[in-house]
PDB file of C-alpha atoms in Angstrom:
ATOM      1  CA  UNK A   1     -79.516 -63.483  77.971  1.00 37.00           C
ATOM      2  CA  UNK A   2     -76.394 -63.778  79.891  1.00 43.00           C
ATOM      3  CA  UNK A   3     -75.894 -67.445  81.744  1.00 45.00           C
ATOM      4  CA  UNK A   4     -75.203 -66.747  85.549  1.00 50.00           C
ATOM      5  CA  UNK A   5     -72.186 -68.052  87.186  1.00 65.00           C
ATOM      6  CA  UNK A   6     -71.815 -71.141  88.634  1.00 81.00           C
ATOM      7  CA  UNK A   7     -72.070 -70.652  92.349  1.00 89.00           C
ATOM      8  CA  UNK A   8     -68.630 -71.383  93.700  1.00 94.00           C
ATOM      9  CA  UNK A   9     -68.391 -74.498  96.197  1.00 96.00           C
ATOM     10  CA  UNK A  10     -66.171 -75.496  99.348  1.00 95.00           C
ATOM     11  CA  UNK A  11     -64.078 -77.983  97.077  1.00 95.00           C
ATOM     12  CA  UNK A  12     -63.483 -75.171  95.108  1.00 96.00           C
ATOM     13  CA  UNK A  13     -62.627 -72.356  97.356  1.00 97.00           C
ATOM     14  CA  UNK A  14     -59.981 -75.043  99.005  1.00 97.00           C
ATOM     15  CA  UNK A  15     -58.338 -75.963  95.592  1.00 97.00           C
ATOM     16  CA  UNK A  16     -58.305 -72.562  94.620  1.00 97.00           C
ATOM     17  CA  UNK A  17     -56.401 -72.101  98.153  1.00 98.00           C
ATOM     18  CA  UNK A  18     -53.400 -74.596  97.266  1.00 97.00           C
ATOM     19  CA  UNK A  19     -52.978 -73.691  94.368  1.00 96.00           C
ATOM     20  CA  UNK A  20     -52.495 -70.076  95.466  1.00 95.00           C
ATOM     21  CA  UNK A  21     -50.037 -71.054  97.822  1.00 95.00           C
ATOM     22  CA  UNK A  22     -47.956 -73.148  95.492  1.00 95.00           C
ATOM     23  CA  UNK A  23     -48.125 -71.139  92.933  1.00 95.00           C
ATOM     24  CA  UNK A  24     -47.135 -68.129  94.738  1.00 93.00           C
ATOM     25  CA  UNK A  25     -45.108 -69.987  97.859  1.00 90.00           C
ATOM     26  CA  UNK A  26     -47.205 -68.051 100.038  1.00 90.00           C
ATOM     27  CA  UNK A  27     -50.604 -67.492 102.028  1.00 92.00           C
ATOM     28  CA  UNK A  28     -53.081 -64.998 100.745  1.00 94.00           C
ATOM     29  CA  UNK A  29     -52.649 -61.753 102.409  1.00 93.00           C
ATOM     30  CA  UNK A  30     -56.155 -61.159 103.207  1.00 97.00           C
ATOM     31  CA  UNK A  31     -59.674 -62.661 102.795  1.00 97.00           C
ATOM     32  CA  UNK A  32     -60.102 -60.170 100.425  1.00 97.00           C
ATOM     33  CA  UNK A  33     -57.549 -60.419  98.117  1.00 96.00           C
ATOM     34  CA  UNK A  34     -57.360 -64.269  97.640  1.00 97.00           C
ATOM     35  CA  UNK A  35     -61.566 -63.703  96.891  1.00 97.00           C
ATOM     36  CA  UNK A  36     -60.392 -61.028  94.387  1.00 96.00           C
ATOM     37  CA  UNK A  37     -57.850 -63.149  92.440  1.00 95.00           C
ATOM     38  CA  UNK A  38     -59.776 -66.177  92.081  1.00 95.00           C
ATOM     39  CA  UNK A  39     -62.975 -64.410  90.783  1.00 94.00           C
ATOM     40  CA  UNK A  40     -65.644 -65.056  93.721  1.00 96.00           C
ATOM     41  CA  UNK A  41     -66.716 -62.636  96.557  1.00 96.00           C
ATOM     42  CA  UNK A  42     -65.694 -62.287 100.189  1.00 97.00           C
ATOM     43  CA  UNK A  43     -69.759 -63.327 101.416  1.00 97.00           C
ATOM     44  CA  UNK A  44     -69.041 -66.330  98.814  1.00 97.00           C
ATOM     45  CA  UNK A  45     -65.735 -67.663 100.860  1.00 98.00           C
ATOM     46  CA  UNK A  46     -67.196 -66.358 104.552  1.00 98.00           C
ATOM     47  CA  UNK A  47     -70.172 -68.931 103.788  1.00 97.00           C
ATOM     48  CA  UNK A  48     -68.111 -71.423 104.398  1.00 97.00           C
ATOM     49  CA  UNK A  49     -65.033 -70.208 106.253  1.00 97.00           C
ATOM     50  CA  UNK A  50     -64.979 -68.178 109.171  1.00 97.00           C
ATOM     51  CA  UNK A  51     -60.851 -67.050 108.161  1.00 97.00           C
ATOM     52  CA  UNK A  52     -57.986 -68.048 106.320  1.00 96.00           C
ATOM     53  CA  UNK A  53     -56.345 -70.048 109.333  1.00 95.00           C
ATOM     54  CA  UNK A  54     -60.067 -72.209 109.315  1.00 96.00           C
ATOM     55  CA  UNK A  55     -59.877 -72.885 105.737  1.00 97.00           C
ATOM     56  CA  UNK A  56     -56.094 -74.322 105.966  1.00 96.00           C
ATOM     57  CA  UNK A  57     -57.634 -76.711 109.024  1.00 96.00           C
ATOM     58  CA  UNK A  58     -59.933 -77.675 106.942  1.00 96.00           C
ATOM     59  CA  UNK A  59     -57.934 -79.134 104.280  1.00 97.00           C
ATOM     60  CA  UNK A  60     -56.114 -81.035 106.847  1.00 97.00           C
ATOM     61  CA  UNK A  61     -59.581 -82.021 108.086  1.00 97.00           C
ATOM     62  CA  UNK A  62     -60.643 -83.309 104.435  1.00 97.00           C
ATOM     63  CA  UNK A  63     -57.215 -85.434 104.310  1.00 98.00           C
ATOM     64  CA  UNK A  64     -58.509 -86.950 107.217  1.00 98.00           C
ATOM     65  CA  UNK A  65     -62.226 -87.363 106.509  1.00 97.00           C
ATOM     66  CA  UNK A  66     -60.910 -88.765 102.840  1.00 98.00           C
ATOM     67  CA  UNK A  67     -59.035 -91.368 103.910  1.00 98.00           C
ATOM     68  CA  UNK A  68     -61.754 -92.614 106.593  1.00 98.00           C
ATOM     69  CA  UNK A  69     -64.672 -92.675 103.843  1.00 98.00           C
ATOM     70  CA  UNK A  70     -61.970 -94.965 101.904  1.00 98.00           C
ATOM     71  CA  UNK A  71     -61.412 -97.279 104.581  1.00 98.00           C
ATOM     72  CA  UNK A  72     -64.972 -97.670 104.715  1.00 97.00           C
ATOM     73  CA  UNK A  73     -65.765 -98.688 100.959  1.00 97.00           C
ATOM     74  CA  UNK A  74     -63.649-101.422 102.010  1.00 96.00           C
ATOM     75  CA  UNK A  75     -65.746-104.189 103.091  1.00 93.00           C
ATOM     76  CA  UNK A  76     -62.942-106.075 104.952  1.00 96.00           C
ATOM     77  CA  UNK A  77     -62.149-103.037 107.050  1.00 97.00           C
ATOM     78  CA  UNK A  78     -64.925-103.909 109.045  1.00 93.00           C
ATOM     79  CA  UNK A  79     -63.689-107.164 110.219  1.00 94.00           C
ATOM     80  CA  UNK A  80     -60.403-105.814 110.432  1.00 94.00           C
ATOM     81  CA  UNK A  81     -59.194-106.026 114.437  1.00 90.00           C
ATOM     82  CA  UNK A  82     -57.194-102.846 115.760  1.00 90.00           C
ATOM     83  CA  UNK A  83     -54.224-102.555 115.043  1.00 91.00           C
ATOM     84  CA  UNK A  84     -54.882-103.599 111.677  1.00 94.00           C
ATOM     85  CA  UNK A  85     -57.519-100.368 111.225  1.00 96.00           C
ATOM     86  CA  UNK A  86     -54.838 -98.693 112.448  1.00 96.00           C
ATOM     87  CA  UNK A  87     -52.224 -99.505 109.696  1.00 97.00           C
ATOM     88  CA  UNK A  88     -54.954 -98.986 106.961  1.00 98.00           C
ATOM     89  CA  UNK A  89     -55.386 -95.928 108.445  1.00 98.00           C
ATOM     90  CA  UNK A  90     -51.708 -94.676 108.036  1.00 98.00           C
ATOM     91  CA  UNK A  91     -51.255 -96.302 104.541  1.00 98.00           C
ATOM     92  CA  UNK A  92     -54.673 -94.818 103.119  1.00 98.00           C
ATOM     93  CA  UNK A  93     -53.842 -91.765 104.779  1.00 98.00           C
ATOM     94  CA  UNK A  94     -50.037 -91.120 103.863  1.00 98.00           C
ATOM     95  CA  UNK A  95     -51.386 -91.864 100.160  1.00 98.00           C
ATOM     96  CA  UNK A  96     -53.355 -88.994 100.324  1.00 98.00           C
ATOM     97  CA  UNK A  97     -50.677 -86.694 101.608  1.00 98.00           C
ATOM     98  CA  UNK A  98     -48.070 -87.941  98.713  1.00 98.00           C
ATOM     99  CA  UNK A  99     -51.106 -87.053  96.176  1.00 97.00           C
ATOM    100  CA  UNK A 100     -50.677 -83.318  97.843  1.00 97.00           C
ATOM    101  CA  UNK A 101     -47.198 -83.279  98.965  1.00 97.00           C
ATOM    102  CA  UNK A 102     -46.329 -80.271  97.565  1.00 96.00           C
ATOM    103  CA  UNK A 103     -49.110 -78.462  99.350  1.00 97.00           C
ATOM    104  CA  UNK A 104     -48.249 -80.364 102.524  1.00 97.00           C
ATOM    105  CA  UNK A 105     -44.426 -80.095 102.419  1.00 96.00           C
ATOM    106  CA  UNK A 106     -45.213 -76.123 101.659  1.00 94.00           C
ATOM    107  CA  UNK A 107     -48.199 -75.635 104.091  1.00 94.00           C
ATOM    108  CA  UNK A 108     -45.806 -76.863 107.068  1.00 94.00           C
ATOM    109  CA  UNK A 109     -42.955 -75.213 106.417  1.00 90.00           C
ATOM    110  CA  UNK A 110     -43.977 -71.848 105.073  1.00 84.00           C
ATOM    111  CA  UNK A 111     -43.722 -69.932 108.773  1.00 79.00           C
ATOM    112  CA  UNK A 112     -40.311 -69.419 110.158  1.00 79.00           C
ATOM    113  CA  UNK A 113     -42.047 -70.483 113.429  1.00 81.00           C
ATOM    114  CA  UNK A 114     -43.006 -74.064 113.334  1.00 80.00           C
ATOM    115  CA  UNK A 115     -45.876 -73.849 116.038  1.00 77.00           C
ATOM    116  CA  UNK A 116     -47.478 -71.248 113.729  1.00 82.00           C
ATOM    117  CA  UNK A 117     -47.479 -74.096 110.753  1.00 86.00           C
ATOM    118  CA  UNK A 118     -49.159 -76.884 113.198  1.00 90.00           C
ATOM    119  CA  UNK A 119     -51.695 -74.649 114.205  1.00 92.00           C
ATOM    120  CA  UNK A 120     -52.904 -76.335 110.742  1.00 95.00           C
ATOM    121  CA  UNK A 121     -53.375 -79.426 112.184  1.00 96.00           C
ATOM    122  CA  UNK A 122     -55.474 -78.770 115.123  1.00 95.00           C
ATOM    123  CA  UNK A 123     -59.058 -80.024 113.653  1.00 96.00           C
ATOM    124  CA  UNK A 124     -57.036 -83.331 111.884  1.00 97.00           C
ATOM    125  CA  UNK A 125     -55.691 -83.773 115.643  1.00 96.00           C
ATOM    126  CA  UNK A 126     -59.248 -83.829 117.034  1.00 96.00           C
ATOM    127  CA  UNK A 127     -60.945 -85.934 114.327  1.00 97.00           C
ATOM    128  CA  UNK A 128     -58.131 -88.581 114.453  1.00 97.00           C
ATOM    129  CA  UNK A 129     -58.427 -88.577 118.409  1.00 94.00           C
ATOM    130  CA  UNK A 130     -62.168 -89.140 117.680  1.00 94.00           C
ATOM    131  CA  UNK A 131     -61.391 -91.830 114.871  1.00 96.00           C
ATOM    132  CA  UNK A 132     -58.850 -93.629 117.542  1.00 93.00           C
ATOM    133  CA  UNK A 133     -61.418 -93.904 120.174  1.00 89.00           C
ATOM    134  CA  UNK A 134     -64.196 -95.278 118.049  1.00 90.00           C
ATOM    135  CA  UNK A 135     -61.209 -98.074 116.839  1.00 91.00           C
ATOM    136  CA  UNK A 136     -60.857 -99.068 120.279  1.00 81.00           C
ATOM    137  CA  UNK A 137     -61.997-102.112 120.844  1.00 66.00           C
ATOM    138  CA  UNK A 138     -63.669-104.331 123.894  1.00 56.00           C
ATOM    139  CA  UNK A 139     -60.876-107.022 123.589  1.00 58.00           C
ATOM    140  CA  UNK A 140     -58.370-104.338 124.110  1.00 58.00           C
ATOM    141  CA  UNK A 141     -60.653-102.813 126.995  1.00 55.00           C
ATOM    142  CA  UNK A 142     -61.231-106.164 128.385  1.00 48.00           C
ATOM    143  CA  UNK A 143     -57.385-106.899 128.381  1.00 52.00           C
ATOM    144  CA  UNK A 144     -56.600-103.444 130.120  1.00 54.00           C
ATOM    145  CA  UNK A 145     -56.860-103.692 134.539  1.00 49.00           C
ATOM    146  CA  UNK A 146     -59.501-100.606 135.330  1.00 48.00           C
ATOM    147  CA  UNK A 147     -59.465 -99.444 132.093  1.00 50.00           C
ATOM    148  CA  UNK A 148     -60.605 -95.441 132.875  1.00 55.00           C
ATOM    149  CA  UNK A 149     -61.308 -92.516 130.970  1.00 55.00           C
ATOM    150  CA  UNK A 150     -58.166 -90.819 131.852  1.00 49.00           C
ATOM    151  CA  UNK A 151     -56.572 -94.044 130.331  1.00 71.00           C
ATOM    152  CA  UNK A 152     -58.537 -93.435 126.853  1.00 74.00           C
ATOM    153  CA  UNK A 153     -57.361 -90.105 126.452  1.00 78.00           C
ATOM    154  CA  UNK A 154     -53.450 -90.651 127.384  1.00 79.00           C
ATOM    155  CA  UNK A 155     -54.043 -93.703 124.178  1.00 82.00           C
ATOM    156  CA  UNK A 156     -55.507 -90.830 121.821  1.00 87.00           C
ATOM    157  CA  UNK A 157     -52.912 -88.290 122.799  1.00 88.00           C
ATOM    158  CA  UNK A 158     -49.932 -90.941 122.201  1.00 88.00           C
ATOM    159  CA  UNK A 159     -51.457 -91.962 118.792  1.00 91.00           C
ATOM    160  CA  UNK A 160     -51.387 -88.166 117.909  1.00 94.00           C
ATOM    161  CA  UNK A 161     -47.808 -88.350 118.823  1.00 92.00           C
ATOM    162  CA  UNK A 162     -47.298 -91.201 116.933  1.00 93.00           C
ATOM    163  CA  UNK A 163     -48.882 -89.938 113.984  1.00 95.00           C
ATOM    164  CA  UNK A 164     -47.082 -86.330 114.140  1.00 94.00           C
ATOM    165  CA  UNK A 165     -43.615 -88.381 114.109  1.00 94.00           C
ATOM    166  CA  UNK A 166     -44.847 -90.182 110.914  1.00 95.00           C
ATOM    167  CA  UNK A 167     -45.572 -87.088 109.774  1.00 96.00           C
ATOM    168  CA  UNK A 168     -42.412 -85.386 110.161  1.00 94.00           C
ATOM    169  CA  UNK A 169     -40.715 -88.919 108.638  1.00 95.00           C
ATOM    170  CA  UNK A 170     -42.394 -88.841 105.634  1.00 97.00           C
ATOM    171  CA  UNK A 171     -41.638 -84.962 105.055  1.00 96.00           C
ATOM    172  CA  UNK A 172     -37.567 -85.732 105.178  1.00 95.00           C
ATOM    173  CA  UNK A 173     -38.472 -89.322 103.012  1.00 96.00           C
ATOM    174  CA  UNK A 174     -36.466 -89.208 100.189  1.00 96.00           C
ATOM    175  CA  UNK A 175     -36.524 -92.906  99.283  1.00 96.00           C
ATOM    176  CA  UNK A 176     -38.110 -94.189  95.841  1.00 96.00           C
ATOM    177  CA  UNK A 177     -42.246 -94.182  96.185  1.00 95.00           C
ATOM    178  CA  UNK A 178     -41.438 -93.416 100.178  1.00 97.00           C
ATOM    179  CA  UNK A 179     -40.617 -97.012 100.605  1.00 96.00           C
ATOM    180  CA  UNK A 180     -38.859 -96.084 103.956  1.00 96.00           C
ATOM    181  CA  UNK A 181     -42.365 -94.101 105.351  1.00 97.00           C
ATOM    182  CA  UNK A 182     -44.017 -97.773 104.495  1.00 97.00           C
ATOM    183  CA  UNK A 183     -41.364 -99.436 106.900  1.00 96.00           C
ATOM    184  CA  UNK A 184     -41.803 -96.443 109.648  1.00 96.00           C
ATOM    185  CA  UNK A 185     -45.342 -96.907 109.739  1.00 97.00           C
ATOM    186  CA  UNK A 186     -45.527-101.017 110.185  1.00 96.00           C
ATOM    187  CA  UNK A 187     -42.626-100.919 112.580  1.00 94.00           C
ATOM    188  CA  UNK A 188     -44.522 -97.967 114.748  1.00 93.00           C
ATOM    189  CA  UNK A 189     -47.585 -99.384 114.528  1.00 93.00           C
ATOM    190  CA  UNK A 190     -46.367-102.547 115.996  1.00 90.00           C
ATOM    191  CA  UNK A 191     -44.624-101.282 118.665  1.00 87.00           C
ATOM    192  CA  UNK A 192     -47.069 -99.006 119.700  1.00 85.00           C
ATOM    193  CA  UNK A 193     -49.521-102.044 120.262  1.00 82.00           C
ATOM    194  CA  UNK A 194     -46.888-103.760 121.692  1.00 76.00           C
ATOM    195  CA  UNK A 195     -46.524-101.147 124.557  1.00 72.00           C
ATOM    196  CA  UNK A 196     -50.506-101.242 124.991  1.00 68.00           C
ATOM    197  CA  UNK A 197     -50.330-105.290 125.470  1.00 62.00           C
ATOM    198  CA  UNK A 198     -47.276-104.787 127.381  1.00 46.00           C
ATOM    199  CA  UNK A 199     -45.872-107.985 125.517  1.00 45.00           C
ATOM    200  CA  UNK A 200     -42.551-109.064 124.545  1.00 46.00           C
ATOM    201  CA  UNK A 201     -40.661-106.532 123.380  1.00 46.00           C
ATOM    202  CA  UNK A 202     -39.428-107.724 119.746  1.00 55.00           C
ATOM    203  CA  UNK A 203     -41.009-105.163 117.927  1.00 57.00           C
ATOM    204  CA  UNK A 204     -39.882-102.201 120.280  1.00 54.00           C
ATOM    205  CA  UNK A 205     -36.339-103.758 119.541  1.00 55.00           C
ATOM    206  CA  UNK A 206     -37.014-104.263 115.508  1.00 66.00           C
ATOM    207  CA  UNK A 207     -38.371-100.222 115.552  1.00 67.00           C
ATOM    208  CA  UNK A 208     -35.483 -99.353 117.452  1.00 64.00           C
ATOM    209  CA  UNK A 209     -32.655-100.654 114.995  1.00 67.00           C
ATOM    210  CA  UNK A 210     -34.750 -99.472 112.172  1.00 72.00           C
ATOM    211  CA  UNK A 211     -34.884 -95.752 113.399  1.00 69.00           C
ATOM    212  CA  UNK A 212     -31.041 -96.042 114.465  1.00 64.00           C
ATOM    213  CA  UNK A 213     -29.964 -97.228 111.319  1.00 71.00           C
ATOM    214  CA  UNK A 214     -32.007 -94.355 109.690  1.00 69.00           C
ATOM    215  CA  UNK A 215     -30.251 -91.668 111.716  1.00 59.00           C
ATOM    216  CA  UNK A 216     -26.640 -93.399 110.975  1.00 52.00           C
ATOM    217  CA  UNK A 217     -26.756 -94.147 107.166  1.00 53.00           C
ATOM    218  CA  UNK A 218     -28.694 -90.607 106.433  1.00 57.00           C
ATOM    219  CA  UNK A 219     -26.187 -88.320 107.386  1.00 50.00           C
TER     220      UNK A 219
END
C-alpha cells in the first residue's frame, strides 16, 4: 500500500521559498513553477498564500512575530519599562535577521528598483507599528501635554523610521559579529527616547559623533 505524502505546511512552503531564491539569486517566475520544483501543487501553496509578493511579506512578518514570542518567554520582559522593550526588541530581532542574512541581504536587494524590494516589508511595518503602540506606556502618556491620537501615530511612524535606518546599517555592517549594529541600536534607541522626553541632549550628541565617525573612518 503506498504511504501518502505528508501534507506540505506554511513553514515549509516559506523555507522552500528562500532557499529558491538563494540558491538560484532569484524570485520564482510564477506560482506555478516554484509549486512545480519543490514537489507540491499550486491549490497546496494558494491555501496559504494569496501570491508570491504575500508569501515574501510574510517571512518578514514571521521575523517579526519570532522575535516578539521570544521576548515573551522572557519573564523579565514584562517588568521591563519602554525603552528597555524597545532595545530587546532590536537585539532579539537583528539576531534573527543575522540567522537569515543571506535571504535578507538578497531579498532587499534583488530589484534594481529599491521601492519594489520594500514592498516586502509592508506587513513587518504594520505589526511593529502595532507592537510600538501596545509598548507605550501610561508614564510616557502621563508625561506627554494632550497626548492625542495624531501624536501616537507620528511615534509609530518615527519608530518605523528608526527601525528602517537600523535596517539599512546592519545590511552595510561589516564589523566582526556586527558589533557596530549593537552600538547603532543602543545609541538610537537612546536618543530616540531622548527626543520623546525632550531631555538633555547627551545622547543626541553621543549618536551624533558615533554616526559621524562611521561615515569618516568607512570610506
Amino acid at each position: 500500500m503506498a504511504t501518502k505524502n505528508k501534507a506540505i505546511t506554511r513553514e515549509d512552503i516559506v523555507s522552500k521559498y528562500m532557499d529558491e531564491v538563494l540558491e538560484k539569486g532569484q524570485k520564482p517566475k510564477s506560482v506555478y513553477h516554484f509549486a512545480k520544483e519543490n514537489g507540491f501543487t499550486e491549490a497546496e501553496f494558494y491555501a496559504f498564500f494569496g501570491t508570491l509578493e504575500g508569501l515574501e511579506k510574510e517571512i518578514f512578518r514571521l521575523f517579526f512575530a519570532n522575535t516578539v514570542d521570544l521576548l515573551h518567554k522572557n519573564a523579565d520582559y514584562h517588568e521591563y519599562d519602554m525603552k528597555n522593550k524597545m532595545l530587546s526588541f532590536y537585539y532579539t530581532f537583528f539576531e534573527i535577521l543575522t540567522a537569515n542574512r543571506s535571504y535578507v541581504l538578497q531579498s532587499l536587494k534583488i530589484d534594481r528598483n529599491p521601492l519594489k524590494n520594500l514592498v516586502q516589508l509592508t506587513s513587518l511595518r504594520e505589526a511593529f507599528k502595532e507592537y510600538v503602540s501596545e509598548i507605550l506606556t501610561d508614564d510616557y502618556r502621563l508625561e506627554q501635554e494632550k497626548f492625542q491620537k495624531f501624536q501616537e501615530k507620528a511615534l509609530q511612524e518615527s519608530a518605523w523610521l528608526q527601525l528602517m535606518m537600523t535596517i539599512k546599517f546592519w545590511m552595510e555592517d561589516s564589523s566582526a559579529a556586527f558589533e557596530k549594529t549593537d552600538i547603532f541600536i543602543e545609541k538610537s534607541v537612546n536618543a530616540s527616547f531622548e527626543l520623546m522626553n525632550v531631555a538633555p541632549m547627551n545622547y543626541l550628541i553621543d549618536f551624533g559623533k558615533f554616526l559621524f565617525k562611521e561615515k569618516i573612518y568607512s570610506k
